[in-house]
Amino acid sequence: MKTNDKIKIIDLFAGIGGIRLGFEIASKNNIECVFTSEWNKYSVATYTANFNDLIVHGDITQINEELVPEHDILLAGFPCQPFSQAGLKKGFSDTRGTLFFDIERILIAKKPQAFLLENVKQLKGHDKGRTLATIIEHLKNIGYENVQYEILKARDFGLPQNRERIYIVGFLDNSVKFKFPKPTKLPTKVGDILEKNVDEKYTISDKLWEGHQRRKISNKEKGKGFGFGIVNENSEYTNTISARYYKDGSEILVEQKGKNPRKLTPREAGRLQGFPDDFIIPVSDNQAYQQFGNSVAVNVIEKVAEQMLKHIKPKTENKKHIAQQHLPAMS
């Protein structure tokens, strides 16, 4: 297939490229990424080791939207940054000062056919639901009236992890009947992502293990939850891996017979998020844990992408269709 025939995407707040990877898998590589933005140098190192981009652009807040190439789909796993007090006082009319504003200004300038935004599930209830309502309102006001959202669970799509995220999908074409994917309900087992031979360095120290157990007892007494989470190869799924996993590994510890539990290896952390074993990890363990913890469940993205790609039209056909939608009515 010629490059010009490929569906063009841009990858904002790209991290290590998990959203892009899901789209590449879903499209069977019928995707061309024409613009990437990521400011973290360690994430950029991982991204460029795995994708063939010549340039990863830095801080999106410093990039003029007119310099962003034309594209069909905008992808963004944007940080959930609270809306400013100034914005709140304006009745949620102002997104400036938030990172959503950078997505908004690119959508206004380039009008891609569709977008996918991914965020923590707490966005749905943030500020009693008003933050999400503001985002949806802004998207509709700039032409994306066909917008919907859903909270999807990684464990419903074949990954042994209790990870829930909100996915916001919008189309410029109002006639598109997009539906979120149904859970695949594939059985999950933690043993499927565990490595066979693991270095002793991943076994936690006596001091750390004692600390975890002590905090668990203390937290339980205070009604604060149960501290660490421990799994074995027969467990159905783990807790959600987060960017802080590198600190002590407490949310996911793997049981070991006759010794202290261990942390996941970076490769296991990648598998837990749906990254293939040929995904290159060129950074330290600590950086890898942060990167995978900050990334997305690739299996979920793949299934959302499959549904979105059904509605992406070839360039000429799409321009004609959108133009017809906006023609004035005949008198």
Coordinates of C-alpha atoms in Angstrom, one line a residue:
M1 CA 0.0 0.0 0.0
K2 CA 1.3 3.4 -0.9
T3 CA 2.1 5.9 1.9
N4 CA -0.5 8.3 0.6
D5 CA -3.2 5.7 1.0
K6 CA -2.5 5.2 4.7
I7 CA -4.6 6.6 7.5
K8 CA -2.7 9.5 9.0
I9 CA -2.6 9.9 12.8
I10 CA -0.9 12.3 15.3
D11 CA 0.2 11.0 18.7
L12 CA 0.0 13.7 21.4
F13 CA 1.3 13.2 25.0
A14 CA 2.6 10.1 23.4
G15 CA 4.6 8.5 26.2
I16 CA 6.1 5.3 24.8
G17 CA 3.5 5.0 22.0
G18 CA 0.9 2.6 23.5
I19 CA -2.0 4.2 21.8
R20 CA -0.3 4.4 18.5
L21 CA 0.7 0.7 18.8
G22 CA -2.9 -0.3 19.4
F23 CA -3.9 1.5 16.2
E24 CA -1.0 0.0 14.2
I25 CA -2.1 -3.5 15.3
A26 CA -5.8 -2.9 14.5
S27 CA -5.0 -1.4 11.1
K28 CA -2.5 -4.1 10.2
N29 CA 0.0 -1.3 9.7
N30 CA -2.2 0.8 7.5
I31 CA -1.3 3.8 9.7
E32 CA 1.2 6.6 9.1
C33 CA 2.1 8.7 12.2
V34 CA 2.8 12.2 10.8
F35 CA 3.4 14.0 14.1
T36 CA 4.4 12.9 17.6
S37 CA 4.7 15.1 20.8
E38 CA 6.3 13.9 24.0
W39 CA 8.4 16.0 26.4
N40 CA 10.0 13.3 28.7
K41 CA 13.4 12.5 27.4
Y42 CA 13.4 8.9 28.7
S43 CA 10.0 8.2 27.1
V44 CA 11.3 9.7 23.9
A45 CA 14.3 7.2 24.1
T46 CA 11.9 4.3 24.3
Y47 CA 9.5 5.7 21.7
T48 CA 12.3 6.2 19.1
A49 CA 13.8 2.8 19.8
N50 CA 10.4 1.2 18.8
F51 CA 9.1 3.5 16.1
N52 CA 10.7 4.8 12.9
D53 CA 10.1 8.5 13.5
L54 CA 12.8 10.9 12.6
I55 CA 11.5 13.5 15.0
V56 CA 9.6 13.4 18.3
H57 CA 8.5 17.0 19.0
G58 CA 8.7 18.3 22.6
D59 CA 6.3 20.2 24.7
I60 CA 3.0 20.5 22.8
T61 CA 2.1 23.8 24.6
Q62 CA 5.1 25.4 22.8
I63 CA 4.1 24.2 19.3
N64 CA 1.9 26.3 16.9
E65 CA -1.1 24.3 15.8
E66 CA -0.6 25.5 12.2
L67 CA 2.7 23.5 12.1
V68 CA 0.9 20.2 12.9
P69 CA 0.4 18.2 9.7
E70 CA -3.0 17.4 8.3
H71 CA -4.2 14.1 9.7
D72 CA -7.3 11.8 9.9
I73 CA -7.2 10.8 13.6
L74 CA -5.9 12.7 16.7
L75 CA -4.7 10.4 19.5
A76 CA -4.0 11.7 23.0
G77 CA -3.6 10.1 26.4
F78 CA -3.6 13.5 28.0
P79 CA -2.9 14.2 31.7
C80 CA -5.9 14.9 33.9
Q81 CA -5.0 18.4 34.8
P82 CA -7.6 20.2 36.9
F83 CA -9.3 23.2 35.2
S84 CA -8.0 26.5 36.6
Q85 CA -10.0 28.6 39.1
A86 CA -10.1 31.3 36.5
G87 CA -11.9 28.8 34.2
L88 CA -14.3 27.7 37.0
K89 CA -15.4 31.3 37.6
K90 CA -16.2 31.7 33.9
G91 CA -18.8 28.9 34.2
F92 CA -16.4 26.3 32.7
S93 CA -16.2 28.2 29.5
D94 CA -12.4 28.5 29.5
T95 CA -10.0 25.6 28.9
R96 CA -6.8 27.8 28.8
G97 CA -4.2 26.8 31.3
T98 CA -5.1 23.1 30.9
L99 CA -3.5 20.6 28.6
F100 CA -6.9 19.8 27.0
F101 CA -6.6 23.3 25.5
D102 CA -3.8 22.1 23.3
I103 CA -5.9 19.2 22.0
E104 CA -8.7 21.7 21.4
R105 CA -6.7 24.2 19.4
I106 CA -5.3 21.5 17.1
L107 CA -8.8 20.0 16.5
I108 CA -10.0 23.5 15.6
A109 CA -7.1 24.1 13.2
K110 CA -6.9 20.7 11.5
K111 CA -10.4 19.2 11.8
P112 CA -9.4 15.6 11.6
Q113 CA -12.1 13.0 10.9
A114 CA -11.9 11.6 14.4
F115 CA -10.1 11.6 17.8
L116 CA -9.5 9.3 20.7
L117 CA -8.7 10.7 24.1
E118 CA -7.7 8.4 27.0
N119 CA -7.6 9.4 30.7
V120 CA -8.0 8.0 34.2
K121 CA -11.5 6.9 35.1
Q122 CA -11.7 9.5 37.8
L123 CA -12.1 12.1 35.1
K124 CA -15.7 11.1 34.9
G125 CA -16.4 12.2 38.5
H126 CA -13.8 15.0 38.7
D127 CA -15.4 18.1 40.3
K128 CA -18.8 16.4 40.4
G129 CA -18.6 15.6 36.7
R130 CA -18.2 19.2 35.6
T131 CA -14.7 18.8 34.2
L132 CA -15.8 16.0 31.8
A133 CA -19.0 18.0 30.9
T134 CA -16.8 21.0 30.0
I135 CA -14.6 18.8 27.8
I136 CA -17.6 17.3 26.0
E137 CA -19.2 20.8 25.6
H138 CA -16.0 22.2 24.1
L139 CA -15.7 19.3 21.7
K140 CA -19.3 19.7 20.5
N141 CA -18.9 23.5 20.1
I142 CA -15.9 23.1 17.8
G143 CA -17.8 20.7 15.4
Y144 CA -17.5 17.3 17.1
E145 CA -21.1 16.9 18.1
N146 CA -20.8 13.1 17.5
V147 CA -18.9 12.4 20.7
Q148 CA -19.2 9.7 23.4
Y149 CA -17.3 8.1 26.2
E150 CA -17.0 4.8 28.0
I151 CA -15.0 3.4 30.9
L152 CA -13.4 0.1 29.8
K153 CA -11.5 -2.5 31.9
A154 CA -8.2 -4.1 30.7
R155 CA -9.3 -7.4 32.3
D156 CA -12.3 -7.5 30.0
F157 CA -10.0 -7.5 27.0
G158 CA -7.6 -10.3 27.8
L159 CA -5.1 -8.6 30.1
P160 CA -4.7 -9.9 33.7
Q161 CA -4.9 -6.4 35.2
N162 CA -7.7 -4.5 37.0
R163 CA -7.2 -1.3 35.0
E164 CA -10.1 1.0 34.2
R165 CA -9.8 4.0 32.0
I166 CA -12.1 6.4 30.3
Y167 CA -12.0 6.6 26.5
I168 CA -13.6 9.6 24.7
V169 CA -14.2 9.1 20.9
G170 CA -15.5 11.8 18.6
F171 CA -16.2 12.1 14.8
L172 CA -16.7 15.2 12.7
D173 CA -19.2 13.3 10.6
N174 CA -22.5 13.3 12.5
S175 CA -23.8 10.3 10.5
V176 CA -21.2 7.9 11.9
K177 CA -22.7 5.3 14.2
F178 CA -19.7 4.4 16.4
K179 CA -20.0 1.8 19.1
F180 CA -17.5 1.0 21.7
P181 CA -16.2 -2.6 21.6
K182 CA -17.9 -5.3 23.7
P183 CA -15.7 -7.0 26.2
T184 CA -13.9 -10.0 24.7
K185 CA -14.2 -11.8 28.1
L186 CA -11.1 -13.9 27.3
P187 CA -10.0 -15.7 30.5
T188 CA -7.0 -14.1 32.2
K189 CA -4.3 -15.5 34.4
V190 CA -1.3 -13.7 35.9
G191 CA 0.8 -16.8 35.1
D192 CA 0.5 -15.9 31.4
I193 CA 2.6 -12.8 31.7
L194 CA 5.2 -14.1 34.2
E195 CA 8.8 -14.9 33.1
K196 CA 10.2 -18.3 33.9
N197 CA 13.7 -17.4 35.2
V198 CA 13.8 -14.1 37.2
D199 CA 16.9 -12.4 38.6
E200 CA 17.1 -12.4 42.4
K201 CA 17.3 -8.6 42.4
Y202 CA 13.5 -8.5 41.9
T203 CA 12.9 -10.2 45.2
I204 CA 12.2 -7.6 47.8
S205 CA 14.3 -7.2 50.9
D206 CA 13.4 -8.4 54.4
K207 CA 13.2 -4.7 55.5
L208 CA 10.8 -3.8 52.7
W209 CA 8.7 -6.9 53.1
E210 CA 8.3 -6.2 56.9
G211 CA 7.4 -2.6 56.1
H212 CA 4.7 -3.7 53.7
Q213 CA 3.2 -6.1 56.2
R214 CA 3.3 -3.6 59.0
R215 CA 1.6 -0.9 56.9
K216 CA -1.1 -3.4 55.8
I217 CA -2.0 -4.1 59.4
S218 CA -1.9 -0.4 60.4
N219 CA -4.0 0.6 57.3
K220 CA -6.6 -2.1 58.0
E221 CA -7.0 -1.0 61.6
K222 CA -7.6 2.6 60.3
G223 CA -10.0 1.4 57.7
K224 CA -7.7 2.7 54.9
G225 CA -7.6 -0.3 52.7
F226 CA -5.1 -3.1 52.7
G227 CA -1.7 -1.8 51.4
F228 CA 0.2 -4.2 49.2
G229 CA -1.4 -6.6 46.7
I230 CA 0.1 -10.1 46.2
V231 CA -0.6 -12.5 43.4
N232 CA 0.5 -15.9 42.1
E233 CA 0.5 -17.5 38.7
N234 CA -3.1 -18.7 39.2
S235 CA -4.5 -15.3 40.1
E236 CA -7.0 -14.0 37.6
Y237 CA -5.6 -10.4 37.6
T238 CA -3.4 -7.9 39.4
N239 CA -4.1 -4.5 40.8
T240 CA -3.5 -1.5 38.4
I241 CA 0.1 -0.9 37.7
S242 CA 1.0 2.8 38.2
A243 CA 3.9 5.1 37.5
R244 CA 4.9 4.8 41.2
Y245 CA 5.5 1.1 40.9
Y246 CA 9.3 1.7 40.8
K247 CA 9.2 2.9 44.4
D248 CA 8.4 -0.3 46.3
G249 CA 6.3 -2.5 44.0
S250 CA 3.6 -2.7 46.7
E251 CA 0.5 -2.7 44.4
I252 CA 1.7 -5.9 42.6
L253 CA 3.9 -8.4 44.4
V254 CA 4.5 -11.9 43.0
E255 CA 4.4 -14.8 45.5
Q256 CA 7.5 -16.9 45.7
K257 CA 7.7 -20.3 47.5
G258 CA 10.0 -20.2 50.5
K259 CA 11.1 -16.6 50.2
N260 CA 10.0 -13.0 50.1
P261 CA 7.7 -12.0 47.2
R262 CA 9.2 -10.2 44.2
K263 CA 8.4 -7.2 42.0
L264 CA 7.4 -7.7 38.4
T265 CA 10.3 -7.4 35.9
P266 CA 10.0 -4.6 33.4
R267 CA 9.2 -7.2 30.7
E268 CA 6.3 -8.5 32.8
A269 CA 5.1 -4.9 33.4
G270 CA 5.1 -4.4 29.6
R271 CA 3.2 -7.7 29.1
L272 CA 0.6 -6.6 31.7
Q273 CA -0.1 -3.6 29.5
G274 CA -0.3 -5.7 26.3
F275 CA 3.1 -4.7 24.9
P276 CA 4.7 -7.5 22.8
D277 CA 8.0 -9.2 23.8
D278 CA 9.8 -7.6 20.9
F279 CA 9.0 -4.1 22.3
I280 CA 12.5 -2.6 23.1
I281 CA 13.2 -1.4 26.7
P282 CA 16.3 0.8 26.4
V283 CA 16.0 2.5 29.8
S284 CA 16.6 1.6 33.4
D285 CA 14.2 -0.6 35.4
N286 CA 12.9 2.5 37.3
Q287 CA 12.2 4.4 34.1
A288 CA 10.6 1.3 32.5
Y289 CA 8.2 0.9 35.4
Q290 CA 7.2 4.5 35.2
Q291 CA 6.7 4.3 31.5
F292 CA 4.6 1.2 31.5
G293 CA 2.7 2.4 34.5
N294 CA 1.9 5.7 32.7
S295 CA 1.0 4.0 29.4
V296 CA -2.2 2.3 28.2
A297 CA -3.7 -1.1 27.9
V298 CA -2.7 -1.9 24.3
N299 CA -5.4 -4.6 23.9
V300 CA -8.2 -2.2 24.8
I301 CA -6.8 0.5 22.4
E302 CA -6.7 -2.1 19.6
K303 CA -10.4 -3.0 20.1
V304 CA -11.4 0.7 20.2
A305 CA -9.3 1.4 17.1
E306 CA -11.0 -1.5 15.2
Q307 CA -14.3 0.1 15.8
M308 CA -13.1 3.6 14.9
L309 CA -11.3 2.6 11.7
K310 CA -14.6 1.2 10.3
H311 CA -15.7 4.8 9.9
I312 CA -12.6 6.5 8.6
K313 CA -13.2 7.5 4.9
P314 CA -10.6 7.9 2.1
K315 CA -9.5 11.5 1.8
T316 CA -11.4 12.6 -1.3
E317 CA -14.6 10.8 -0.3
N318 CA -14.5 12.3 3.2
K319 CA -14.0 15.9 2.0
K320 CA -17.0 15.5 -0.3
H321 CA -19.1 14.0 2.4
I322 CA -18.3 16.7 5.0
A323 CA -18.8 19.5 2.5
Q324 CA -22.3 18.1 1.7
Q325 CA -23.2 18.0 5.4
H326 CA -22.4 21.7 5.7
L327 CA -24.1 22.9 2.5
P328 CA -26.9 25.4 3.1
A329 CA -30.4 24.0 2.8
M330 CA -32.1 24.6 -0.6
S331 CA -35.0 27.1 -0.3

